[in-house]
Tab-separated table of C-alpha atoms in Angstrom:
chain	number	residue	atom	x	y	z
E	1	MET	CA	122.890	148.289	88.384
E	2	SER	CA	123.995	145.237	90.590
E	3	LYS	CA	126.032	142.936	89.348
E	4	ARG	CA	127.388	139.544	90.608
E	5	ARG	CA	131.168	139.836	91.384
E	6	LYS	CA	133.655	137.421	90.088
E	7	LEU	CA	134.112	134.043	91.747
E	8	THR	CA	137.615	133.939	93.547
E	9	GLY	CA	139.598	130.812	94.083
E	10	ASP	CA	138.684	127.375	92.351
E	11	MET	CA	134.801	126.701	93.749
E	12	SER	CA	133.969	123.448	92.200
E	13	VAL	CA	130.620	123.180	89.973
E	14	SER	CA	127.282	122.211	91.798
E	15	SER	CA	126.275	118.830	90.663
E	16	GLY	CA	123.830	115.848	91.773
E	17	LEU	CA	122.575	116.291	95.274
E	18	ALA	CA	124.659	119.225	96.072
E	19	ALA	CA	123.374	121.128	92.968
E	20	GLN	CA	119.607	120.439	94.044
E	21	ALA	CA	120.513	121.566	97.744
E	22	ARG	CA	122.333	124.617	96.653
E	23	THR	CA	119.377	125.253	94.247
E	24	GLN	CA	116.480	124.498	96.872
E	25	GLU	CA	118.772	127.409	98.935
E	26	ILE	CA	118.728	129.623	96.366
E	27	LEU	CA	115.026	129.560	95.902
E	28	ASP	CA	114.351	129.183	99.611
E	29	ALA	CA	116.417	133.076	100.026
E	30	ALA	CA	114.360	134.245	97.004
E	31	SER	CA	111.099	133.342	98.396
E	32	GLU	CA	111.964	134.849	101.871
E	33	HIS	CA	113.070	138.041	99.875
E	34	ASN	CA	116.216	137.822	101.707
E	35	ASN	CA	117.827	139.826	99.478
E	36	THR	CA	121.488	139.808	101.412
E	37	LYS	CA	121.460	135.885	101.632
E	38	LEU	CA	120.387	135.681	97.934
E	39	GLU	CA	122.882	137.957	96.230
E	40	ARG	CA	125.688	136.103	98.093
E	41	LEU	CA	124.607	132.688	97.062
E	42	LEU	CA	124.248	133.988	93.489
E	43	ASN	CA	127.862	135.221	93.812
E	44	GLU	CA	129.045	132.099	95.338
E	45	TYR	CA	127.380	128.893	93.569
E	46	LYS	CA	128.371	127.693	90.353
E	47	PHE	CA	125.919	124.739	88.358
E	48	LYS	CA	126.900	123.300	85.231
E	49	ASP	CA	125.131	124.973	82.233
E	50	VAL	CA	123.249	127.340	83.831
E	51	ASP	CA	123.754	130.328	85.842
E	52	ALA	CA	122.535	130.290	89.613
E	53	VAL	CA	120.080	133.066	88.890
E	54	ASP	CA	118.321	130.816	86.688
E	55	VAL	CA	118.663	127.340	88.297
E	56	GLN	CA	115.253	125.458	88.567
E	57	ASN	CA	113.876	122.735	90.642
E	58	ASP	CA	111.803	119.584	89.724
E	59	HIS	CA	108.731	121.847	89.187
E	60	GLY	CA	110.671	124.681	86.902
E	61	THR	CA	110.399	127.111	89.700
E	62	SER	CA	113.123	129.469	88.998
E	63	PRO	CA	114.442	132.065	91.698
E	64	LEU	CA	111.801	134.953	90.058
E	65	HIS	CA	108.928	132.308	89.984
E	66	ALA	CA	109.888	131.503	93.746
E	67	ALA	CA	109.924	135.783	94.903
E	68	ILE	CA	106.413	136.115	92.982
E	69	LEU	CA	104.865	132.952	94.328
E	70	SER	CA	105.530	133.522	97.716
E	71	CYS	CA	103.202	136.450	97.615
E	72	ALA	CA	100.391	134.118	97.416
E	73	LYS	CA	100.803	132.986	100.839
E	74	GLU	CA	100.290	136.380	102.186
E	75	GLY	CA	97.042	137.220	100.065
E	76	ASP	CA	94.595	135.543	102.932
E	77	LYS	CA	96.291	137.849	105.592
E	78	GLY	CA	94.949	141.084	104.599
E	79	GLU	CA	95.546	143.674	102.085
E	80	SER	CA	98.134	145.878	103.797
E	81	ASP	CA	100.456	142.414	104.468
E	82	LEU	CA	100.071	141.427	100.671
E	83	SER	CA	101.134	144.802	99.583
E	84	THR	CA	104.214	145.064	102.106
E	85	VAL	CA	105.380	141.317	100.622
E	86	GLU	CA	104.642	142.453	96.981
E	87	SER	CA	107.201	145.614	97.289
E	88	ALA	CA	109.581	143.178	99.004
E	89	ALA	CA	109.251	140.933	95.967
E	90	CYS	CA	109.819	143.506	93.707
E	91	ASP	CA	113.105	144.714	95.193
E	92	THR	CA	114.093	140.818	94.980
E	93	ALA	CA	112.934	140.744	91.374
E	94	ARG	CA	114.807	143.524	90.615
E	95	LEU	CA	117.943	142.202	92.087
E	96	LEU	CA	117.598	138.844	90.157
E	97	LEU	CA	116.938	140.474	86.933
E	98	GLU	CA	119.583	142.819	87.600
E	99	SER	CA	121.705	139.813	87.987
E	100	GLY	CA	120.655	138.617	84.531
E	101	ALA	CA	117.734	136.495	85.300
E	102	ILE	CA	115.693	134.915	82.093
E	103	TRP	CA	112.399	137.014	81.914
E	104	ASN	CA	110.262	134.595	80.399
E	105	GLN	CA	111.189	131.306	81.852
E	106	LEU	CA	108.572	128.417	82.081
E	107	ASP	CA	108.139	125.802	85.006
E	108	THR	CA	106.313	122.808	84.569
E	109	ASN	CA	103.063	124.730	84.520
E	110	ASP	CA	104.011	126.354	81.372
E	111	GLU	CA	103.867	129.913	83.271
E	112	THR	CA	106.600	132.702	83.295
E	113	PRO	CA	106.886	134.371	86.546
E	114	GLY	CA	105.125	137.676	84.694
E	115	CYS	CA	102.267	135.036	84.121
E	116	ILE	CA	102.255	134.316	87.642
E	117	ALA	CA	101.856	137.631	88.613
E	118	TYR	CA	99.366	138.240	86.321
E	119	ARG	CA	97.093	135.609	87.872
E	120	LEU	CA	98.008	136.654	91.432
E	121	GLU	CA	96.816	140.213	90.089
E	122	LEU	CA	100.008	141.653	91.784
E	123	LEU	CA	99.837	144.490	89.354
E	124	ASP	CA	103.292	145.980	90.416
E	125	LEU	CA	105.149	142.863	89.895
E	126	TYR	CA	103.445	142.390	86.899
E	127	ASP	CA	104.526	145.472	85.391
E	128	LEU	CA	108.271	145.027	86.530
E	129	MET	CA	108.160	141.794	84.419
E	130	VAL	CA	106.727	143.256	81.346
E	131	ASP	CA	109.223	146.072	81.614
E	132	ALA	CA	112.012	143.523	82.168
E	133	GLY	CA	110.656	141.833	78.963
E	134	VAL	CA	110.624	144.935	76.955
E	135	ARG	CA	114.299	145.750	77.719
E	136	ALA	CA	115.402	142.283	76.477
E	137	GLU	CA	113.428	142.074	73.305
E	138	VAL	CA	114.575	145.755	72.403
E	139	LEU	CA	117.636	144.569	72.781
E	140	LEU	CA	117.475	141.341	70.880
E	141	ASN	CA	116.403	143.473	68.276
E	142	ARG	CA	118.814	145.992	68.321
E	143	LEU	CA	121.457	143.301	68.157
E	144	GLU	CA	119.652	141.766	65.464
E	145	GLY	CA	120.174	145.023	63.347
E	146	TYR	CA	123.773	144.906	64.239
E	147	GLU	CA	124.363	141.606	63.064
E	148	ALA	CA	122.208	142.026	59.817
E	149	LEU	CA	124.854	145.521	59.589
E	150	ALA	CA	127.832	143.241	59.987
E	151	ASP	CA	126.768	140.780	57.548
E	152	ASP	CA	125.969	143.141	54.475
E	153	GLU	CA	129.424	145.049	55.287
E	154	ASN	CA	131.070	141.681	54.821
E	155	ASP	CA	129.421	140.574	52.052
E	156	VAL	CA	130.525	143.766	50.426
E	157	ALA	CA	134.066	143.047	51.692
E	158	GLU	CA	133.780	139.716	49.708
E	159	GLU	CA	133.015	141.325	46.867
E	160	ASP	CA	135.518	143.904	46.513
E	161	ASP	CA	138.257	142.910	44.233
E	162	GLY	CA	140.839	142.906	46.888
E	163	ALA	CA	141.170	146.453	47.295
E	164	ASP	CA	141.188	146.339	51.316
E	165	VAL	CA	143.004	142.992	51.413
E	166	VAL	CA	146.540	142.937	52.169
E	167	GLU	CA	149.669	140.527	52.137
E	168	LYS	CA	150.870	139.461	55.670
E	169	ASN	CA	153.185	136.636	56.448
E	170	GLY	CA	152.296	135.397	52.998
E	171	THR	CA	148.657	134.741	53.655
E	172	GLU	CA	145.874	137.482	52.743
E	173	GLU	CA	143.914	139.125	55.505
E	174	ALA	CA	140.978	141.750	55.933
E	175	GLU	CA	142.862	145.122	56.684
E	176	ASP	CA	139.889	146.033	59.087
E	177	GLU	CA	138.267	143.591	60.685
E	178	ALA	CA	134.669	144.069	62.141
E	179	PRO	CA	134.539	144.142	66.096
E	180	GLN	CA	133.213	140.971	67.594
E	181	LEU	CA	129.859	142.202	68.949
E	182	ILE	CA	128.368	139.895	71.374
E	183	ASN	CA	127.094	136.188	71.596
E	184	THR	CA	123.509	136.427	72.432
E	185	THR	CA	122.591	132.653	71.812
E	186	ALA	CA	121.920	131.748	75.634
E	187	GLU	CA	120.916	135.376	76.348
E	188	THR	CA	118.038	134.831	74.173
E	189	ALA	CA	116.996	131.549	73.676
E	190	ASN	CA	114.101	132.200	75.431
E	191	GLY	CA	112.823	135.526	73.572
E	192	ILE	CA	109.549	135.948	72.088
E	193	ILE	CA	111.062	136.355	68.429
E	194	GLU	CA	113.209	133.188	68.893
E	195	GLN	CA	110.052	130.990	69.513
E	196	ALA	CA	107.907	132.650	66.702
E	197	LYS	CA	110.611	131.983	64.511
E	198	SER	CA	110.936	127.998	65.306
E	199	ASP	CA	106.783	127.587	64.953
E	200	VAL	CA	106.765	128.092	61.247
E	201	ASN	CA	109.382	129.024	58.584
E	202	SER	CA	108.364	131.117	55.942
E	203	GLY	CA	109.607	129.145	52.887
E	204	ASP	CA	108.442	125.438	54.367
E	205	TYR	CA	104.658	127.790	54.334
E	206	LEU	CA	104.818	128.937	50.814
E	207	ALA	CA	105.729	125.171	49.937
E	208	SER	CA	102.988	123.389	51.705
E	209	ASN	CA	99.592	122.634	50.634
E	210	LEU	CA	96.984	124.670	52.644
E	211	THR	CA	93.546	123.217	53.602
E	212	LEU	CA	90.515	125.747	53.653
E	213	THR	CA	87.659	124.933	55.620
E	214	ARG	CA	84.349	126.993	56.190
E	215	ASP	CA	85.978	128.514	59.501
E	216	LYS	CA	89.621	128.075	59.003
E	217	LEU	CA	92.878	127.770	56.724
E	218	LEU	CA	95.225	125.750	57.844
E	219	ASP	CA	98.781	125.187	56.647
E	220	GLY	CA	100.530	121.493	55.865
E	221	ASP	CA	101.306	121.039	59.412
E	222	GLN	CA	97.921	121.879	60.882
E	223	ASN	CA	98.624	125.318	61.783
E	224	GLY	CA	96.592	127.985	61.712
E	225	VAL	CA	97.165	130.402	59.031
E	226	MET	CA	93.721	132.166	59.481
E	227	MET	CA	90.137	131.700	61.439
E	228	ALA	CA	87.101	133.133	61.131
E	229	TRP	CA	86.941	134.107	64.503
E	230	GLU	CA	89.265	136.904	63.201
E	231	SER	CA	86.439	138.238	61.480
E	232	GLU	CA	85.080	141.027	64.200
E	233	ILE	CA	88.753	142.109	63.822
E	234	MET	CA	88.951	142.319	60.326
E	235	LYS	CA	85.802	144.428	60.283
E	236	ARG	CA	86.530	146.643	62.467
E	237	SER	CA	89.889	147.424	60.927
E	238	VAL	CA	88.311	148.245	57.765
E	239	ASP	CA	85.883	150.449	59.315
E	240	LEU	CA	88.471	152.311	61.020
E	241	LEU	CA	90.731	152.578	57.816
E	242	LEU	CA	87.992	153.380	54.592
E	243	THR	CA	86.736	156.939	56.114
E	244	LYS	CA	85.828	158.242	52.802
E	245	PRO	CA	84.698	157.098	49.178
E	246	GLY	CA	87.626	156.952	46.542
E	247	MET	CA	90.166	155.646	48.534
E	248	LYS	CA	93.180	153.393	47.533
E	249	VAL	CA	93.946	150.774	49.411
E	250	LEU	CA	96.809	148.111	49.639
E	251	ASN	CA	96.360	144.921	51.505
E	252	ILE	CA	99.164	142.161	52.359
E	253	GLY	CA	98.720	138.992	53.222
E	254	ALA	CA	94.844	137.621	51.767
E	255	GLY	CA	94.771	134.330	53.490
E	256	MET	CA	90.588	133.954	53.869
E	257	MET	CA	89.665	137.175	51.950
E	258	ILE	CA	88.299	138.271	55.175
E	259	PHE	CA	89.728	141.843	55.197
E	260	ASP	CA	89.212	142.038	51.342
E	261	THR	CA	85.868	141.097	51.177
E	262	PHE	CA	84.768	143.676	53.903
E	263	VAL	CA	86.720	146.216	51.744
E	264	GLN	CA	85.001	145.233	48.834
E	265	SER	CA	81.454	145.396	50.448
E	266	HIS	CA	81.872	148.703	52.555
E	267	VAL	CA	80.061	151.641	52.252
E	268	HIS	CA	82.901	153.424	51.227
E	269	LYS	CA	84.313	150.940	48.976
E	270	PRO	CA	87.894	152.303	47.447
E	271	GLU	CA	88.407	153.006	44.057
E	272	ILE	CA	91.892	151.124	43.938
E	273	HIS	CA	92.647	147.971	45.671
E	274	HIS	CA	95.800	146.429	45.626
E	275	ILE	CA	96.410	142.775	47.132
E	276	ILE	CA	99.657	141.147	47.452
E	277	GLU	CA	99.947	137.163	48.589
E	278	ALA	CA	102.619	134.991	48.006
E	279	HIS	CA	100.908	131.335	48.678
E	280	PRO	CA	99.900	129.648	45.082
E	281	ASP	CA	97.229	127.705	46.838
E	282	ILE	CA	95.403	131.189	48.376
E	283	LEU	CA	96.038	132.506	44.793
E	284	SER	CA	94.159	129.949	43.294
E	285	ASN	CA	91.527	130.321	45.814
E	286	MET	CA	91.218	134.112	44.680
E	287	GLU	CA	90.913	133.551	41.105
E	288	ASN	CA	88.265	130.720	41.701
E	289	GLY	CA	86.518	133.406	43.441
E	290	GLY	CA	86.219	135.658	40.422
E	291	TRP	CA	88.840	138.448	42.562
E	292	ASN	CA	91.036	138.785	39.587
E	293	GLU	CA	88.146	140.412	37.268
E	294	LYS	CA	86.652	142.686	40.383
E	295	THR	CA	86.909	146.349	39.261
E	296	GLY	CA	89.876	148.203	40.554
E	297	VAL	CA	91.571	145.315	42.070
E	298	THR	CA	95.049	144.466	41.243
E	299	ILE	CA	96.311	141.323	42.621
E	300	HIS	CA	100.476	140.862	43.307
E	301	PRO	CA	101.351	137.401	43.311
E	302	GLY	CA	104.374	137.190	45.301
E	303	ARG	CA	106.256	138.118	48.684
E	304	TRP	CA	105.853	141.502	49.538
E	305	GLN	CA	109.599	141.877	49.940
E	306	GLU	CA	109.804	141.548	46.263
E	307	ILE	CA	106.597	143.521	45.043
E	308	LEU	CA	106.934	146.471	47.559
E	309	PRO	CA	110.252	148.207	46.207
E	310	GLN	CA	108.751	148.146	42.897
E	311	LEU	CA	105.539	149.693	43.731
E	312	VAL	CA	107.661	152.120	45.321
E	313	ALA	CA	109.633	152.702	42.431
E	314	ASP	CA	106.429	153.495	40.405
E	315	ASN	CA	105.241	156.055	43.007
E	316	GLN	CA	102.336	154.128	43.785
E	317	THR	CA	100.901	155.198	47.123
E	318	PHE	CA	97.825	154.604	49.240
E	319	ASP	CA	95.236	155.903	51.616
E	320	ALA	CA	95.267	152.698	53.843
E	321	ILE	CA	97.154	150.031	54.199
E	322	TYR	CA	96.951	146.532	56.110
E	323	TYR	CA	99.411	143.938	56.963
E	324	ASP	CA	98.509	140.425	57.848
E	325	THR	CA	101.244	138.084	56.735
E	326	PHE	CA	102.095	134.735	58.219
E	327	ALA	CA	105.475	132.952	59.166
E	328	GLU	CA	107.320	136.002	59.273
E	329	SER	CA	109.242	136.955	61.963
E	330	TYR	CA	109.120	140.557	64.028
E	331	SER	CA	111.987	141.874	62.183
E	332	ASP	CA	110.307	141.221	58.922
E	333	PHE	CA	107.250	143.350	60.242
E	334	ARG	CA	109.609	145.941	61.343
E	335	GLU	CA	111.678	146.256	57.937
E	336	PHE	CA	107.683	146.536	56.125
E	337	PHE	CA	106.921	149.626	58.583
E	338	THR	CA	110.505	151.427	58.907
E	339	GLU	CA	111.582	150.751	54.764
E	340	TYR	CA	108.523	150.655	52.964
E	341	VAL	CA	105.341	152.197	54.542
E	342	ILE	CA	107.022	155.542	54.139
E	343	GLY	CA	107.276	155.485	50.691
E	344	LEU	CA	103.578	154.154	50.249
E	345	LEU	CA	101.421	155.812	52.693
E	346	GLU	CA	99.839	159.258	51.671
E	347	PRO	CA	100.667	162.038	54.055
E	348	GLU	CA	97.170	161.599	55.705
E	349	GLY	CA	96.961	157.940	55.269
E	350	LYS	CA	96.728	155.428	58.010
E	351	TRP	CA	97.846	151.636	58.218
E	352	SER	CA	97.069	148.974	60.493
E	353	PHE	CA	98.212	145.403	60.895
E	354	PHE	CA	97.210	141.944	62.781
E	355	ASN	CA	98.214	142.453	66.065
E	356	GLY	CA	98.767	138.723	67.028
E	357	MET	CA	102.350	139.162	68.159
E	358	GLY	CA	102.953	137.042	71.490
E	359	ALA	CA	99.282	136.137	71.557
E	360	ASP	CA	99.653	132.979	73.564
E	361	ARG	CA	100.028	134.378	76.978
E	362	GLN	CA	99.086	137.464	78.048
E	363	ILE	CA	102.470	139.106	79.290
E	364	SER	CA	103.970	138.409	75.960
E	365	TYR	CA	101.242	140.266	74.467
E	366	ASP	CA	102.218	143.443	76.672
E	367	VAL	CA	105.288	143.031	75.954
E	368	TYR	CA	105.102	143.161	72.226
E	369	GLN	CA	102.538	146.373	72.390
E	370	LYS	CA	105.281	147.978	74.088
E	371	VAL	CA	108.170	147.156	71.697
E	372	THR	CA	105.862	148.029	68.883
E	373	GLU	CA	104.893	151.269	70.077
E	374	ILE	CA	108.615	152.157	70.575
E	375	ASP	CA	109.626	151.317	67.122
E	376	LEU	CA	106.847	152.828	65.848
E	377	LEU	CA	107.743	156.206	67.318
E	378	GLU	CA	111.334	155.835	65.820
E	379	ALA	CA	110.095	155.020	62.716
E	380	GLY	CA	107.765	158.317	62.401
E	381	PHE	CA	104.192	156.996	63.044
E	382	ASP	CA	101.831	157.884	66.105
E	383	VAL	CA	99.516	154.831	67.143
E	384	GLU	CA	96.041	154.620	68.704
E	385	TRP	CA	94.637	151.496	69.880
E	386	GLN	CA	91.321	150.379	70.366
E	387	GLU	CA	90.292	147.084	72.488
E	388	VAL	CA	87.726	144.441	71.099
E	389	ASP	CA	86.698	141.787	72.988
E	390	ILE	CA	87.517	138.171	72.171
E	391	PRO	CA	84.704	135.340	72.530
E	392	GLU	CA	85.468	132.213	74.168
E	393	LEU	CA	87.563	130.376	71.605
E	394	GLU	CA	87.886	126.864	73.096
E	395	ALA	CA	86.217	124.658	70.259
E	396	GLU	CA	87.418	126.771	67.364
E	397	TRP	CA	90.941	125.163	67.999
E	398	GLU	CA	89.308	121.489	67.539
E	399	GLY	CA	92.058	120.520	64.777
E	400	VAL	CA	94.653	123.301	65.052
E	401	LYS	CA	98.034	122.109	66.067
E	402	ARG	CA	98.938	124.954	68.046
E	403	LYS	CA	96.509	127.474	70.555
E	404	TYR	CA	97.744	130.814	68.711
E	405	TRP	CA	95.349	133.341	70.719
E	406	ASN	CA	94.680	133.307	74.731
E	407	VAL	CA	94.430	136.814	75.906
E	408	LYS	CA	90.849	138.196	76.296
E	409	LYS	CA	90.801	141.432	74.646
E	410	TYR	CA	92.560	142.443	71.200
E	411	ARG	CA	94.351	145.419	70.509
E	412	LEU	CA	93.684	147.203	67.166
E	413	PRO	CA	96.221	149.362	66.131
E	414	ILE	CA	95.679	152.532	63.942
E	415	CYS	CA	99.005	153.736	62.918
E	416	LYS	CA	99.619	157.533	60.965
E	417	PHE	CA	102.756	159.612	60.581
E	418	MET	CA	103.184	161.628	63.477
E	419	GLY	CA	102.573	165.232	63.175
């Protein structure tokens, strides 16, 4: 991997007009795919609060944006010329990524470099950006796991009655200090997971008042919790999961009861149907709708993190499991399938989830499909994807704070144990 050399001497930090000129110089080298010059500039130039590889002009164009955008100028010259320039752009993009460029940096048009490659139908460049996103997000996920492990170890040490504490120079110090791993704040500031966490907090969501209309369920900030356009997805999911009579089904996250209604009306209506739901307003709607009296239905009020350990302890198992929660992170989802599904799913059972991670833009959706596949494989699951066409949704977002779906095809996952 190419790495930038350490600067030698006392080179001043660029600012003002000098910074603008040097930024443009870097962007020009990236646009021209002049990798020798570009690497030299990345090594030489310093900027305040940003690495040279991530500088942006007034339009938000970064070196990665520039390297890909330049291909559009060659598109009119013919397919062979475009292929040649795209190959050169791939080399430049690799240099930038290996130098630490942020893969999903946004310009003023709200486009990442990968979004531009997708719009221009530059498939080699697009695949390169998707792979960069997968590497970044997998690394972030692993670092989160290490940090959680370190936190657990610190908690144990603090709870210990001083067994690992020794006196040194009159002060108490830990005998073994956990190693400092890495500071990921800057590197992951634009990560998909971090964006998801900042949108809605789970605790705030559960404390908010929900609004239920005919076609949508909104939280107190007008975020879409569930919408009626998801019905076809839910129906297809139920059809793929309920394959025979007398099954035992578990749904985590009831929302508008779309999934559970399809379960109850299915030709293979299950013998046992458990539902976990944490929000008091949804629980009240379920009670008003008579769900508590339905034969074979058991409702568990509370968060799945509290309910599932008890179901596992009680040796409860299910033929089909569905997961569709709100205001939770990918790390929560990964904990669900790595820690609990293995103890809840019958050996020949299947499970699925609402696959909406990163669905506000195509590249994020593609990145998280691959990230999920990697983590599912490590957890011992095979996954098959079925594509579902999504209708035009522009009118559906009226009154909704944020458009959380912006891809044309939904990828429906069906998971089972490997082997």
